[in-house]
């Protein structure tokens, strides 16, 4: 029985060790305002924390809200329980995101209501942002819709990077093999 518990515990620890920050693999936009265009659309979640304005996500002048669709982990299901967000920081321009929501989907079905979050304005006065972490209700998803609602008073809205605190969902075959292995150990122990 002790060996069965130890094996089960090691499987649990292996699963926990797979948690990681994940970037989106595909980024697309829809608009709240007509004719919104993104300066660097593909950099919304590319794993690079920009030290210059060349790798940030920001709307054109006059557009202070936007909606972005982010495909997670190549469209595979992941368990998401948090987000890491780096705000737009160039010289205290007021263009950083002040309020936002994120909603997760799995195979096109919403996993609950959109979760609001409010990033701090990074007041470093430079282009180097600070990572801000937000805990969300755990859910399984393959897509996220990020809505930027307001900024800090500038003429556009943006952010530097968003990443997702995820754990991979085991394939059914893997889960079945683990279950069969555990069952065989229990049955062997009973003999």
Coordinates of C-alpha atoms in Angstrom, one line a residue:
X1 CA 0.0 0.0 0.0
X2 CA 2.9 2.4 0.8
X3 CA 4.4 1.8 -2.6
X4 CA 1.0 2.5 -4.3
X5 CA 0.7 5.8 -2.4
X6 CA 4.3 6.8 -3.3
X7 CA 3.7 6.1 -7.0
X8 CA 0.4 8.0 -6.9
X9 CA 2.1 10.9 -5.2
X10 CA 4.9 10.9 -7.8
X11 CA 2.3 11.1 -10.6
X12 CA 0.7 14.1 -8.8
X13 CA 4.1 15.8 -8.4
X14 CA 4.9 15.2 -12.1
X15 CA 1.6 16.8 -13.1
X16 CA 2.2 19.8 -10.9
X17 CA 5.7 20.2 -12.4
X18 CA 4.2 20.7 -15.9
X19 CA 2.7 24.1 -14.9
X20 CA 4.3 26.9 -16.9
X21 CA 3.7 30.3 -18.4
X22 CA 2.4 29.8 -21.9
X23 CA 2.3 32.2 -24.9
X24 CA -0.5 32.3 -27.4
X25 CA 0.4 30.7 -30.7
X26 CA -2.0 32.7 -32.9
X27 CA -3.3 36.2 -32.4
X28 CA -6.2 37.9 -34.2
X29 CA -8.2 41.0 -33.6
X30 CA -11.7 42.2 -33.7
X31 CA -12.7 45.7 -33.1
X32 CA -14.8 47.8 -30.7
X33 CA -14.0 50.9 -32.8
X34 CA -14.1 50.9 -36.6
X35 CA -10.8 50.9 -38.6
X36 CA -8.7 49.8 -35.6
X37 CA -5.3 48.5 -36.7
X38 CA -2.6 47.1 -34.5
X39 CA 1.0 48.2 -34.9
X40 CA 2.5 44.9 -33.9
X41 CA -0.4 42.5 -33.6
X42 CA 1.7 39.3 -33.5
X43 CA 3.7 40.4 -30.5
X44 CA 0.7 40.4 -28.1
X45 CA 1.9 37.1 -26.6
X46 CA 5.3 36.1 -28.1
X47 CA 7.3 35.5 -24.9
X48 CA 9.4 38.6 -25.3
X49 CA 9.3 41.3 -22.8
X50 CA 10.1 44.4 -24.8
X51 CA 12.7 46.9 -23.9
X52 CA 11.7 49.2 -26.8
X53 CA 8.5 50.2 -28.6
X54 CA 9.2 47.7 -31.4
X55 CA 7.8 44.7 -29.6
X56 CA 4.6 46.0 -27.9
X57 CA 0.9 45.8 -28.7
X58 CA -0.7 49.2 -29.1
X59 CA -3.7 50.6 -31.0
X60 CA -3.4 53.6 -33.3
X61 CA -4.1 57.0 -32.0
X62 CA -7.7 57.7 -31.0
X63 CA -8.6 54.1 -30.2
X64 CA -8.7 53.4 -26.5
X65 CA -10.4 50.0 -26.5
X66 CA -9.9 46.7 -28.4
X67 CA -10.7 43.0 -28.5
X68 CA -8.0 40.4 -29.2
X69 CA -8.4 36.7 -29.7
X70 CA -5.5 34.5 -28.5
X71 CA -5.2 30.8 -29.4
X72 CA -3.5 29.0 -26.5
X73 CA -0.9 26.2 -27.0
X74 CA -1.5 25.6 -30.6
X75 CA -5.3 25.1 -30.0
X76 CA -4.7 22.2 -27.6
X77 CA -6.6 22.2 -24.3
X78 CA -4.8 23.6 -21.3
X79 CA -5.8 24.2 -17.7
X80 CA -5.5 27.9 -17.0
X81 CA -5.5 29.4 -13.5
X82 CA -3.7 32.7 -13.9
X83 CA -2.4 35.3 -16.3
X84 CA 0.9 37.3 -16.3
X85 CA 0.5 40.8 -17.8
X86 CA 3.1 43.4 -18.6
X87 CA 1.6 46.8 -19.2
X88 CA 2.5 49.4 -21.8
X89 CA 5.1 51.7 -20.2
X90 CA 6.7 54.2 -22.5
X91 CA 7.4 57.3 -20.5
X92 CA 4.1 57.5 -18.5
X93 CA 2.1 58.2 -21.6
X94 CA -1.2 57.1 -20.1
X95 CA -1.6 54.5 -22.9
X96 CA -1.3 51.5 -20.6
X97 CA -4.3 49.3 -20.0
X98 CA -6.3 50.4 -17.0
X99 CA -9.2 47.9 -17.1
X100 CA -9.6 44.7 -19.0
X101 CA -11.5 41.4 -19.1
X102 CA -10.5 37.9 -20.2
X103 CA -12.8 35.1 -21.2
X104 CA -11.8 31.6 -22.0
X105 CA -13.3 29.2 -24.5
X106 CA -13.0 25.5 -25.2
X107 CA -14.1 24.3 -28.6
X108 CA -15.9 27.6 -29.1
X109 CA -17.9 27.2 -25.8
X110 CA -17.4 29.9 -23.1
X111 CA -16.0 28.5 -19.9
X112 CA -17.8 31.1 -17.8
X113 CA -18.2 34.9 -17.6
X114 CA -15.4 37.2 -18.5
X115 CA -13.0 37.9 -15.6
X116 CA -12.2 41.5 -15.0
X117 CA -8.7 42.6 -14.0
X118 CA -7.1 46.0 -13.6
X119 CA -3.4 46.3 -14.3
X120 CA -1.4 49.0 -12.5
X121 CA 0.0 51.8 -14.5
X122 CA 3.7 51.2 -14.6
X123 CA 5.3 54.4 -13.4
X124 CA 8.9 53.6 -14.0
X125 CA 9.1 56.3 -16.7
X126 CA 11.0 53.9 -19.0
X127 CA 10.2 51.1 -21.5
X128 CA 10.9 48.4 -18.9
X129 CA 7.6 46.9 -17.7
X130 CA 6.9 45.0 -14.5
X131 CA 5.2 41.6 -14.5
X132 CA 1.8 41.7 -12.9
X133 CA 0.1 38.4 -11.9
X134 CA -3.7 37.8 -11.8
X135 CA -5.3 34.6 -10.4
X136 CA -8.4 33.4 -12.2
X137 CA -10.8 30.6 -11.7
X138 CA -9.3 27.4 -13.0
X139 CA -10.7 26.4 -16.3
X140 CA -9.8 24.3 -19.4
X141 CA -9.5 26.3 -22.6
X142 CA -8.0 26.5 -26.0
X143 CA -8.7 30.1 -26.7
X144 CA -8.9 33.4 -24.8
X145 CA -10.6 36.7 -25.7
X146 CA -8.9 39.7 -24.1
X147 CA -10.9 42.9 -24.1
X148 CA -9.0 46.2 -23.3
X149 CA -11.7 48.5 -22.0
X150 CA -9.9 51.7 -20.8
X151 CA -6.5 53.2 -20.5
X152 CA -4.9 55.7 -18.1
X153 CA -5.9 58.8 -20.1
X154 CA -3.7 58.6 -23.2
X155 CA -4.8 58.7 -26.8
X156 CA -4.5 54.9 -27.4
X157 CA -4.3 51.7 -25.4
X158 CA -1.7 48.9 -25.3
X159 CA 0.3 46.4 -23.3
X160 CA 3.7 44.8 -23.6
X161 CA 3.0 41.1 -23.1
X162 CA 0.4 38.6 -21.8
X163 CA 1.1 35.0 -20.9
X164 CA -1.0 32.3 -19.3
X165 CA -0.3 30.2 -16.2
X166 CA -1.2 26.8 -17.6
X167 CA -0.9 23.0 -17.1
X168 CA -1.2 20.7 -20.1
X169 CA -4.3 18.5 -20.1
X170 CA -3.1 14.8 -20.5
X171 CA -4.4 13.0 -23.6
X172 CA -7.1 10.4 -22.8
X173 CA -4.7 7.6 -23.8
X174 CA -2.1 8.8 -21.3
X175 CA -4.6 9.2 -18.5
X176 CA -5.9 5.7 -19.3
X177 CA -2.4 4.2 -19.2
X178 CA -1.7 5.8 -15.8
X179 CA -5.1 4.6 -14.5
X180 CA -4.4 1.0 -15.7
X181 CA -0.9 1.1 -14.2
X182 CA -2.3 2.2 -10.8
X183 CA -5.1 -0.4 -11.0
X184 CA -2.6 -3.2 -11.7
X185 CA -0.4 -2.1 -8.8
X186 CA -3.4 -2.2 -6.4
X187 CA -4.6 -5.6 -7.7
X188 CA -1.0 -7.0 -7.5
X189 CA -0.8 -5.8 -3.9
X190 CA -4.1 -7.5 -2.9
X191 CA -2.7 -10.9 -4.0

